[in-house]
Tab-separated table of C-alpha atoms and ligand atoms in Angstrom:
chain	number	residue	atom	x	y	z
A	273	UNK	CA	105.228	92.446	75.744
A	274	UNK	CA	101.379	92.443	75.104
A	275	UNK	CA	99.538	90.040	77.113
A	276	UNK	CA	98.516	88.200	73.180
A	277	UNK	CA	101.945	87.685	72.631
A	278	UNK	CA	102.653	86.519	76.215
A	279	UNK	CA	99.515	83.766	75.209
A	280	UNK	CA	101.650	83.021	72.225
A	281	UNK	CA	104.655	82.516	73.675
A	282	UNK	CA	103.044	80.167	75.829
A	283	UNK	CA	101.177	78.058	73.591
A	284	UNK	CA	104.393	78.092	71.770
A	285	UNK	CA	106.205	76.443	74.664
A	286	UNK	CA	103.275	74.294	76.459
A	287	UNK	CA	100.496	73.966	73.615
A	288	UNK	CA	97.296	75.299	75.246
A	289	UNK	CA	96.090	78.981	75.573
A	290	UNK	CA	96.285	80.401	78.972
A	291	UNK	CA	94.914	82.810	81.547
A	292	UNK	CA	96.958	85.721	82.100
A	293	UNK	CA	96.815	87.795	85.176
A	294	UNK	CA	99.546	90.530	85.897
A	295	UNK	CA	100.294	93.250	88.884
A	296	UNK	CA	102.554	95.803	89.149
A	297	UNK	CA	105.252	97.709	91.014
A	298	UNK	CA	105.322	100.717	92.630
A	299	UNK	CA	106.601	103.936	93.811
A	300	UNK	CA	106.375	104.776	97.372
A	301	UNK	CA	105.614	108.658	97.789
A	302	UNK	CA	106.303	109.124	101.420
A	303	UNK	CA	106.099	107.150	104.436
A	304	UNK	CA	109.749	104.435	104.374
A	305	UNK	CA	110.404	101.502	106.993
A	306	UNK	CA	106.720	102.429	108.700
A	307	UNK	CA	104.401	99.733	106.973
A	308	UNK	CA	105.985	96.827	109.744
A	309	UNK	CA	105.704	99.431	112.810
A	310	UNK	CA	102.119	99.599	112.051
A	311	UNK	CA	102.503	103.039	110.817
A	312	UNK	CA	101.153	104.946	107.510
A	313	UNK	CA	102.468	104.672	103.933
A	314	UNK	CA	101.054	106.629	100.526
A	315	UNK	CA	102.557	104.359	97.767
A	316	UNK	CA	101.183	104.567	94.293
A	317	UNK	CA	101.047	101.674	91.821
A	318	UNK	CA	103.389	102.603	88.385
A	319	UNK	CA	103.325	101.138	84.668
A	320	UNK	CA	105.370	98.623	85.127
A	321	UNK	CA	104.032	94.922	85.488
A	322	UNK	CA	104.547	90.972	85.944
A	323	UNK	CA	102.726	89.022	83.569
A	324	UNK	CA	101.989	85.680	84.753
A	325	UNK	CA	100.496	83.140	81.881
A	326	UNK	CA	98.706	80.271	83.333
A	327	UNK	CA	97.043	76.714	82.107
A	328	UNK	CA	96.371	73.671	84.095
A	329	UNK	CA	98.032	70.441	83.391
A	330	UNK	CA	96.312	66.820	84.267
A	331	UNK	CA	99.314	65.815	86.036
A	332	UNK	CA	99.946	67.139	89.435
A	333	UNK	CA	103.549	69.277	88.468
A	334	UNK	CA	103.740	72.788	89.193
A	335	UNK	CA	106.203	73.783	85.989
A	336	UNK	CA	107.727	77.534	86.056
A	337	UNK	CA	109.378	79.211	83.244
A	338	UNK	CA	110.487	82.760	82.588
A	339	UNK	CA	111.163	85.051	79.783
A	340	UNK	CA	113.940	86.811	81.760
A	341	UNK	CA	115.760	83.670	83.058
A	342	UNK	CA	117.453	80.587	81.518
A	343	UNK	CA	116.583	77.930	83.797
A	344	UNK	CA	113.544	76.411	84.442
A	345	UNK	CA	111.943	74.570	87.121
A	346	UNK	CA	109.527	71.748	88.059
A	347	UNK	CA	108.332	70.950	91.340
A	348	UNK	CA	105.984	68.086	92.594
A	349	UNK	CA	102.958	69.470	93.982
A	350	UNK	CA	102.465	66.508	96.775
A	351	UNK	CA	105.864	67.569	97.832
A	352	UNK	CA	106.679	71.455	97.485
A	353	UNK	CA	109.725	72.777	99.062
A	354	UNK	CA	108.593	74.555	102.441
A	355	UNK	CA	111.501	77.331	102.280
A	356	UNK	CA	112.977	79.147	99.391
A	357	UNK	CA	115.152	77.146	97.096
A	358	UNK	CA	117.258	80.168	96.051
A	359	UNK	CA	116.455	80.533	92.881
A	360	UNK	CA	113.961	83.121	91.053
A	361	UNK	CA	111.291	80.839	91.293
A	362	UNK	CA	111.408	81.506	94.854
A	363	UNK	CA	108.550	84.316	94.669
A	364	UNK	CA	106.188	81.890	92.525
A	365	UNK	CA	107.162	78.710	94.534
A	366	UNK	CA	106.285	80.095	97.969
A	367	UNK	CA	102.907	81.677	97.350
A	368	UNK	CA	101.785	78.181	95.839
A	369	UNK	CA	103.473	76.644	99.126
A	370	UNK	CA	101.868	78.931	101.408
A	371	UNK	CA	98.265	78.674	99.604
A	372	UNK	CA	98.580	74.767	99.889
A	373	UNK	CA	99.863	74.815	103.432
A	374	UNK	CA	97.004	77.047	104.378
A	375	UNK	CA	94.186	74.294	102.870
A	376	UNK	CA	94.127	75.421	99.426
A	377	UNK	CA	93.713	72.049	97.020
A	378	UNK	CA	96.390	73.263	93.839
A	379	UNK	CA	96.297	72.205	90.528
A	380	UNK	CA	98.801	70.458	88.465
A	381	UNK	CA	100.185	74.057	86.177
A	382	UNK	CA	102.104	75.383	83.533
A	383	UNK	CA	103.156	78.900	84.298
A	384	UNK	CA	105.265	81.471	82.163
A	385	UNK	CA	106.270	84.362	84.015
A	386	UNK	CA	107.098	87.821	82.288
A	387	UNK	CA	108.787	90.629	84.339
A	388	UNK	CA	108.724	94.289	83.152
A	389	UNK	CA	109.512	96.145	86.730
A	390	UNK	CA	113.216	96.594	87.140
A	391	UNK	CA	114.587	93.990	89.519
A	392	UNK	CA	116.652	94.900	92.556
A	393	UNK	CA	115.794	98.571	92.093
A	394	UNK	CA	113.199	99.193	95.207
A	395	UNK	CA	110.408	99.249	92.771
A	396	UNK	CA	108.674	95.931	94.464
A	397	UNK	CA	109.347	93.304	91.298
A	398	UNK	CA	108.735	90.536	94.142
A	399	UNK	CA	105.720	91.884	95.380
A	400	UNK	CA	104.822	92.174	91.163
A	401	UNK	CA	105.685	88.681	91.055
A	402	UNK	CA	104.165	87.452	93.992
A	403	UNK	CA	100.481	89.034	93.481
A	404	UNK	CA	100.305	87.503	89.689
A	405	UNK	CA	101.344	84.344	91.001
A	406	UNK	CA	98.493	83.851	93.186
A	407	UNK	CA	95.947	85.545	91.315
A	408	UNK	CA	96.985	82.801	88.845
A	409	UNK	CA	96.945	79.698	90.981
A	410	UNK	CA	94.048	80.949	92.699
A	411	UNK	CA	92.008	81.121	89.139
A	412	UNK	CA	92.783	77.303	88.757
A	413	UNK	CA	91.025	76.154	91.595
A	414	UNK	CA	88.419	78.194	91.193
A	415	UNK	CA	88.647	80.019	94.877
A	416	UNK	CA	87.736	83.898	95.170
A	417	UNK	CA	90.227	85.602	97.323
A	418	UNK	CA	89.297	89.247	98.073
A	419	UNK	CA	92.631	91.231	96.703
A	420	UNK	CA	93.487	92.269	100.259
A	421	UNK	CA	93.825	88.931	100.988
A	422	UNK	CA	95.865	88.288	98.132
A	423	UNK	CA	98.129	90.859	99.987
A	424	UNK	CA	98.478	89.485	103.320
A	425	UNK	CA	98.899	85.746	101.466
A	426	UNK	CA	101.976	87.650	99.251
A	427	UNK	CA	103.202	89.086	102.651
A	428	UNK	CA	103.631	85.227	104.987
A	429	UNK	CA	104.891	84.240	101.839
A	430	UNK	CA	107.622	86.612	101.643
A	431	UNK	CA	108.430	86.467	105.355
A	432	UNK	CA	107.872	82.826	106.205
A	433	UNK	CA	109.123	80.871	102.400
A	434	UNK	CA	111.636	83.861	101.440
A	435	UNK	CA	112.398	84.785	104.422
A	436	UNK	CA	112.659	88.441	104.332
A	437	UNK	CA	110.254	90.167	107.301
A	438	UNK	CA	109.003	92.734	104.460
A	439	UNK	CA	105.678	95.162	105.864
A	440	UNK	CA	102.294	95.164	103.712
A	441	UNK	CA	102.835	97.920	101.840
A	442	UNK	CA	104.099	96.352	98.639
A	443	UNK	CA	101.527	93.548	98.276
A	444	UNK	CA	98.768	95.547	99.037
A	445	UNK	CA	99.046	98.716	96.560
A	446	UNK	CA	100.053	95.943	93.840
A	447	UNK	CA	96.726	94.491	94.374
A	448	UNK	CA	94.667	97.835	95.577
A	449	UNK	CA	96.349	100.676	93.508
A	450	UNK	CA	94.205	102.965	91.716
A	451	UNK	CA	95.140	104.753	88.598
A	452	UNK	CA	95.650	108.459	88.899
A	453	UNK	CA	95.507	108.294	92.801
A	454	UNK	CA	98.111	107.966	95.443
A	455	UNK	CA	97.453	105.322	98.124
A	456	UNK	CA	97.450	106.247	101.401
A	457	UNK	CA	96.975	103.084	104.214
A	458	UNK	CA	96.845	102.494	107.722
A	459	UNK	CA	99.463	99.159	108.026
A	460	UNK	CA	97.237	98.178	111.150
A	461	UNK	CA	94.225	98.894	110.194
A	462	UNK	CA	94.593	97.973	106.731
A	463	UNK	CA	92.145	101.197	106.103
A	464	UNK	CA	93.160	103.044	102.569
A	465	UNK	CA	92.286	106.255	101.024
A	466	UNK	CA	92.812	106.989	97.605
A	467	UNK	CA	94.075	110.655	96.948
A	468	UNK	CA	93.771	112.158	93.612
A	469	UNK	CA	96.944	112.916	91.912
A	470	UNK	CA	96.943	116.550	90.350
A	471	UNK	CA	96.612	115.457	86.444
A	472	UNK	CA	99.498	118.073	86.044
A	473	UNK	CA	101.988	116.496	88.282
A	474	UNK	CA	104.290	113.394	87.092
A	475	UNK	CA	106.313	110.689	89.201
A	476	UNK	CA	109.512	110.816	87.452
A	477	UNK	CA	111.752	107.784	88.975
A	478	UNK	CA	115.390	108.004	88.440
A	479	UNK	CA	117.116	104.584	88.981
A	480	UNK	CA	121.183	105.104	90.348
A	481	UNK	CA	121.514	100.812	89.484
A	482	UNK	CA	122.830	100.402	92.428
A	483	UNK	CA	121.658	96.959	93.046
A	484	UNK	CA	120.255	96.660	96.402
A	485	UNK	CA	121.084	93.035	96.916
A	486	UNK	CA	122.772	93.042	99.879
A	487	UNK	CA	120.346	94.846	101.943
A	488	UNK	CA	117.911	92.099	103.370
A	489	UNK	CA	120.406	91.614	105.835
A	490	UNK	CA	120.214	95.306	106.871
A	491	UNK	CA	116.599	95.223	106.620
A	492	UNK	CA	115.721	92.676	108.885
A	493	UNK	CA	118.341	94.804	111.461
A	494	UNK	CA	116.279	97.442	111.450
A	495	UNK	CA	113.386	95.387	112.359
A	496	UNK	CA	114.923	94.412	115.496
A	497	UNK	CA	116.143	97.887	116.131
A	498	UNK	CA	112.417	99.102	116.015
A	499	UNK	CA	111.366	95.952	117.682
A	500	UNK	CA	114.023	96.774	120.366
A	501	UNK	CA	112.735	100.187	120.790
A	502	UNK	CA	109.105	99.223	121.435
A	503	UNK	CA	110.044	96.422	123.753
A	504	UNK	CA	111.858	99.161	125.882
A	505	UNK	CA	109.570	102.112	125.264
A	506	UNK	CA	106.112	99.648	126.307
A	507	UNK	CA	108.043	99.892	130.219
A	508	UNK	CA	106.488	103.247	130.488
A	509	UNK	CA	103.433	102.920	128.970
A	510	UNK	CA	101.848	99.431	128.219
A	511	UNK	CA	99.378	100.337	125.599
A	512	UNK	CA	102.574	100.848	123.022
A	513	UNK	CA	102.434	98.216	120.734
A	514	UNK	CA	104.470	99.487	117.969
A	515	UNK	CA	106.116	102.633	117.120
A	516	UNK	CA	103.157	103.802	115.726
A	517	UNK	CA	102.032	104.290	119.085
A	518	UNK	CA	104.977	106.154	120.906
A	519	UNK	CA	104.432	109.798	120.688
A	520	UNK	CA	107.669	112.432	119.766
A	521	UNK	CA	106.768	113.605	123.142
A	522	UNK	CA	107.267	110.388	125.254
A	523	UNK	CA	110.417	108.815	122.963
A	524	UNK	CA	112.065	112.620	123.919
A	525	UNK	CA	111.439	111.487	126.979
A	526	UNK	CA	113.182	108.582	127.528
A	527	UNK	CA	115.833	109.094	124.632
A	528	UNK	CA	118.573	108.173	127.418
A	529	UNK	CA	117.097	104.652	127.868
A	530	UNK	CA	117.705	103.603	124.482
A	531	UNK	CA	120.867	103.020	122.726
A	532	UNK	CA	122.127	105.597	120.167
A	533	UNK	CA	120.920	103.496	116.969
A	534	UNK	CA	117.821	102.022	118.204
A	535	UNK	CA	116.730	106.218	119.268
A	536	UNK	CA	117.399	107.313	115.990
A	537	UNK	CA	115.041	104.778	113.988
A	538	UNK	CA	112.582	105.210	116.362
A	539	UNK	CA	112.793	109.261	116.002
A	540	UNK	CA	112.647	108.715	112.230
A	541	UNK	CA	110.254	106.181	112.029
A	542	UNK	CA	107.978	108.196	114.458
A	543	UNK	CA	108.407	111.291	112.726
A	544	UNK	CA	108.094	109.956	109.426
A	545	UNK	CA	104.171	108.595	110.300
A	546	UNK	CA	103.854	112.307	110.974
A	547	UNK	CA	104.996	113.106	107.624
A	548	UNK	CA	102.545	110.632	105.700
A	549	UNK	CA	99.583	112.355	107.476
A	550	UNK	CA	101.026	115.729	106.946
A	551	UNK	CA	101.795	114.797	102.795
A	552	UNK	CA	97.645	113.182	102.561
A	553	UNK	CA	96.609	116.217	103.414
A	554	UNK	CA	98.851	118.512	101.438
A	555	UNK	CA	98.177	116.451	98.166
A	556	UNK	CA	94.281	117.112	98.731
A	557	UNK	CA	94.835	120.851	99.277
A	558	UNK	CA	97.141	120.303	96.125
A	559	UNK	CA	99.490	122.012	98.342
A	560	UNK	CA	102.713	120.752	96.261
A	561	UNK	CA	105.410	122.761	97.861
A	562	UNK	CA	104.524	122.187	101.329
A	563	UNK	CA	104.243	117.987	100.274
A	564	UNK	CA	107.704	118.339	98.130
A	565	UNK	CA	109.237	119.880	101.485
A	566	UNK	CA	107.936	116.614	103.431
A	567	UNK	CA	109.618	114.816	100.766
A	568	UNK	CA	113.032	115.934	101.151
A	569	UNK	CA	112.939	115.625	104.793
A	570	UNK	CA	112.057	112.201	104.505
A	571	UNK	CA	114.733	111.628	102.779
A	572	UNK	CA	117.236	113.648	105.229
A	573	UNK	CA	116.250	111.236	108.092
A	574	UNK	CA	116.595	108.207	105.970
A	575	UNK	CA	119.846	109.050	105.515
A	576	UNK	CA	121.051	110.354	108.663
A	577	UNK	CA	118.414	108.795	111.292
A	578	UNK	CA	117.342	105.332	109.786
A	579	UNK	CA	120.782	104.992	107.637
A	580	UNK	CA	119.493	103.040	104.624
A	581	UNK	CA	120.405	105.644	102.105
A	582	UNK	CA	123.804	105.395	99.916
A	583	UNK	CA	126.215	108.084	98.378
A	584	UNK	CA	124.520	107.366	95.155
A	585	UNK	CA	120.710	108.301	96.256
A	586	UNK	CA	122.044	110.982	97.765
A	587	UNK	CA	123.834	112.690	94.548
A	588	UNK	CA	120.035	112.040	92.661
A	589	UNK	CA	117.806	113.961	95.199
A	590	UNK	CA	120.435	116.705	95.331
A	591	UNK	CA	120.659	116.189	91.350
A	592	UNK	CA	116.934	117.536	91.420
A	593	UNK	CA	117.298	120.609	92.502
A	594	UNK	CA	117.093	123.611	90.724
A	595	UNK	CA	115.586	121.721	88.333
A	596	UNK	CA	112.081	123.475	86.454
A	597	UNK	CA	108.935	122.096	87.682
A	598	UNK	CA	110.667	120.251	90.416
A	599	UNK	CA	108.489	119.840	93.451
A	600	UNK	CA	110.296	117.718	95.808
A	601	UNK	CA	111.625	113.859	95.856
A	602	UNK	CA	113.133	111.538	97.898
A	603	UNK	CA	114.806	107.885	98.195
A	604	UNK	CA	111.736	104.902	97.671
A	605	UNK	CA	111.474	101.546	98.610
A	606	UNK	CA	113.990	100.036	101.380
A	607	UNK	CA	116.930	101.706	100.363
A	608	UNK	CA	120.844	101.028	99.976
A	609	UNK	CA	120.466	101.505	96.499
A	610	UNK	CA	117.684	101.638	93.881
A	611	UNK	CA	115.348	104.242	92.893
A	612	UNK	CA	114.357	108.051	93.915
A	613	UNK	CA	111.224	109.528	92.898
A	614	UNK	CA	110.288	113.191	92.751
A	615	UNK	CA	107.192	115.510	91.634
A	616	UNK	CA	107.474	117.131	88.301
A	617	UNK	CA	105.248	119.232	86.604
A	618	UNK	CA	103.840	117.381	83.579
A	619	UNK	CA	105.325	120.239	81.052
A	620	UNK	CA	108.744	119.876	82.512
A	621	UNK	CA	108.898	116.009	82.989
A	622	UNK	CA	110.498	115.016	79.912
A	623	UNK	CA	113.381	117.538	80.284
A	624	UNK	CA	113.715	117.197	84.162
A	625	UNK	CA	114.616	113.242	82.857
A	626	UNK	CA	117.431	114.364	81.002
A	627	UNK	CA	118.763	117.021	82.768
A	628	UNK	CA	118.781	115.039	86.156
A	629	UNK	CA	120.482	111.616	83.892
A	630	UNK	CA	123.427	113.913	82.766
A	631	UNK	CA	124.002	115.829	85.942
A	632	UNK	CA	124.046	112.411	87.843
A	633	UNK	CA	126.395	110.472	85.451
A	634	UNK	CA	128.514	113.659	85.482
A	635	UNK	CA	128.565	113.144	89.278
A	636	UNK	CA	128.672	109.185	89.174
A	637	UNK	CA	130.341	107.718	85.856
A	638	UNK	CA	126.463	105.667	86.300
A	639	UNK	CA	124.485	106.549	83.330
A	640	UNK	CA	121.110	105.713	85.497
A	641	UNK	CA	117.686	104.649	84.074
A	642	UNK	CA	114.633	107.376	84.365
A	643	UNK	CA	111.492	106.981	84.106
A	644	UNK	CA	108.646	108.910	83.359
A	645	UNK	CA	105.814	107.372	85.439
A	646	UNK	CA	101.847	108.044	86.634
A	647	UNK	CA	99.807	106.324	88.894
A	648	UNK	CA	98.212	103.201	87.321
A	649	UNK	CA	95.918	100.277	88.329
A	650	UNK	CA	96.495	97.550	91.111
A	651	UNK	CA	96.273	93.481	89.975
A	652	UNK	CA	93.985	92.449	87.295
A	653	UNK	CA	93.014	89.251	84.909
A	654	UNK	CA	94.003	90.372	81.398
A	655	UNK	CA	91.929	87.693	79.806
B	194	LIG	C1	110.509	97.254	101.262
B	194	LIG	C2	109.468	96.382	101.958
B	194	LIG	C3	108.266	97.205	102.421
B	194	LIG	C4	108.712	98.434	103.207
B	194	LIG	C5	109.834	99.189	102.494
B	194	LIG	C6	110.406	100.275	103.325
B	194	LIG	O1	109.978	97.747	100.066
B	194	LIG	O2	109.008	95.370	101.072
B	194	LIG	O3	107.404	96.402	103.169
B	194	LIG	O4	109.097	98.071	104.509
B	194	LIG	O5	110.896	98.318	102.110
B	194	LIG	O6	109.470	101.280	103.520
């Protein structure tokens, strides 16, 4: 939907012409389950966004509709819910509660919300929903936010209103991503780099729809299980902080101290920081064989180190093989279902989609959802 006939729709509904702000999802490349151990991540923002239509109202309501879902909602803004209500709203509702519990004086709005990225699919459709949300509110009161702000806000949103202790990553390429560039960034630091994607080379994503619902649960384990590792690991050396700062060398070490799970996330996650440096630099030597190798061994220790992958994500990267113009690929997002993407030559792109959709529903009975993506723009006012 165009963002004129979003402003239609919405004058339809609430008779005045709104702002409309949107942000997207995204792919991550390489670097999984590193962004909360303060590690590296190369993400890349993709063509599909949340629009969020906005107009104030004199009365001091916060009212949220959708074009995906039925119901409706209306809160009070002198007495917002402080945790998630359960409901899709949930991701709108808790950036306006966290903006007003951090001092920010809201507006009485009308909002209509449009999602285009794939829900439940590890292509960040919160995040998407999140970063238009604020962007929107924000415009109403007239305060500038710097877009990495934006991100963090998104973030204690997410973890303190949702309640699901999600890393930076998401937020921040929504906000930051550059068209035609991958996004690397430092989760401490919060330093980026924007690497050129070769023109020739297309992320094709290739959802299995398995729904990762059930996986926040999981998520939040592994969380501990890194937490768990540092907390044990800092005995020996004080200065660790996070994973990001225990060396191969030094969790070799004292592999015996740590319990058989909590070893192997910290092996992958330490490991897979390794990778993300190693895949910057191969993408700026255009070295695409070397980065699609880093790819698939990403994926290996997601599935057998970190254990976040499913049967289903499995059968798609091994679908890819063989496949012309076929660099490499991987699992993306948090896992336990949802999306792979892999590095196709532009000229073979379109065939690589069909080819890998019929050898995987051979494989599954799933007929799964591909798509043929590029690296597009972060968050941005359409109007
Ligand atoms: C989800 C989270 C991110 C990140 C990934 C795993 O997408 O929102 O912060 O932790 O999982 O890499």
């Amino acid at each position: 939907m165009t963002a004129s006939e979003l402003a239609g729709r919405f004058e339809h509904i609430y008779g005045s012409v709104p702002r409309i702000f949107r942000a997207p999802g995204r792919v991550n490349l390489i670097g999984e389950h590193t962004d909360y151990n303060d590690g590296y991540v190369m993400p890349a923002a993709i063509g599909f966004f949340t629009q969020v239509a906005i107009a104030p109202r004199s009365d001091r309501k916060l009212v949220v509709r959708s074009e995906e879902f039925e119901r409706d909602f209306e809160f009070d803004l002198d007495h917002l819910p402080q945790s998630r209500v359960g409901a899709w709203c949930d991701y709108v509702l808790g950036v306006a509660s966290v903006l007003q519990q951090e001092g920010h004086a809201l507006r009485g709005a009308n909002l209509l919300v449009r999602g285009e990225v794939p829900i439940g699919a590890g292509l960040s459709s919160s995040a998407a929903v999140e970063v238009a949300s604020a962007l929107a509110l924000l415009s109403l009161n007239g305060a500038a936010m710097a877009l990495p702000e934006v991100a963090k806000l998104c973030q204690r949103s997410e973890n303190n209103f949702v309640g699901a202790r999600v890393g930076i990553m998401d937020q921040f390429v929504s906000c930051m991503g550059k068209a035609g560039h991958a996004f690397f960034l430092d989760c401490r630091s919060l330093e980026f780099k924007l690497v050129p994607m070769p023109p020739d080379i297309r992320l094709v994503v290739c959802n299995t729809m398995v729904k990762h619902a059930l996986a926040s649960g999981s998520y939040n384990q592994r969380r501990e299980e890194c937490e768990e590792g540092v907390k044990i690991l800092a005995r020996w050396d004080p200065a660790i902080r996070a994973l990001r700062d225990v060396s191969l060398e030094l969790l070799e070490r004292h592999a015996k101290d740590l319990s058989e799970d909590v070893y192997k996330r910290c092996l992958h996650v330490v490991r897979e920081d390794q990778r993300v440096l190693d895949a910057a630099e191969c993408l700026r030597k255009g070295d695409l064989k070397r980065l699609g190798e880093l790819m698939r061994d990403s994926h290996r220790s997601l599935r057998d180190l970190y254990e976040v992958s499913c049967r289903e994500l499995d059968v798609m990267v091994e679908a890819a093989e063989g496949l012309p113009g076929y660099c490499g690929g991987r699992m993306t997002g948090g896992g336990f279902g949802g999306c792979t993407v892999s590095l196709v030559h532009s000229a073979n792109a379109e065939d690589f989609a069909q080819e890998i959709a019929k050898r995987y529903e051979a494989a599954t009975g799933i007929k799964p959802n591909v798509y043929v993506c590029s690296a597009e723009d972060g968050a941005q006012a359409l109007n």
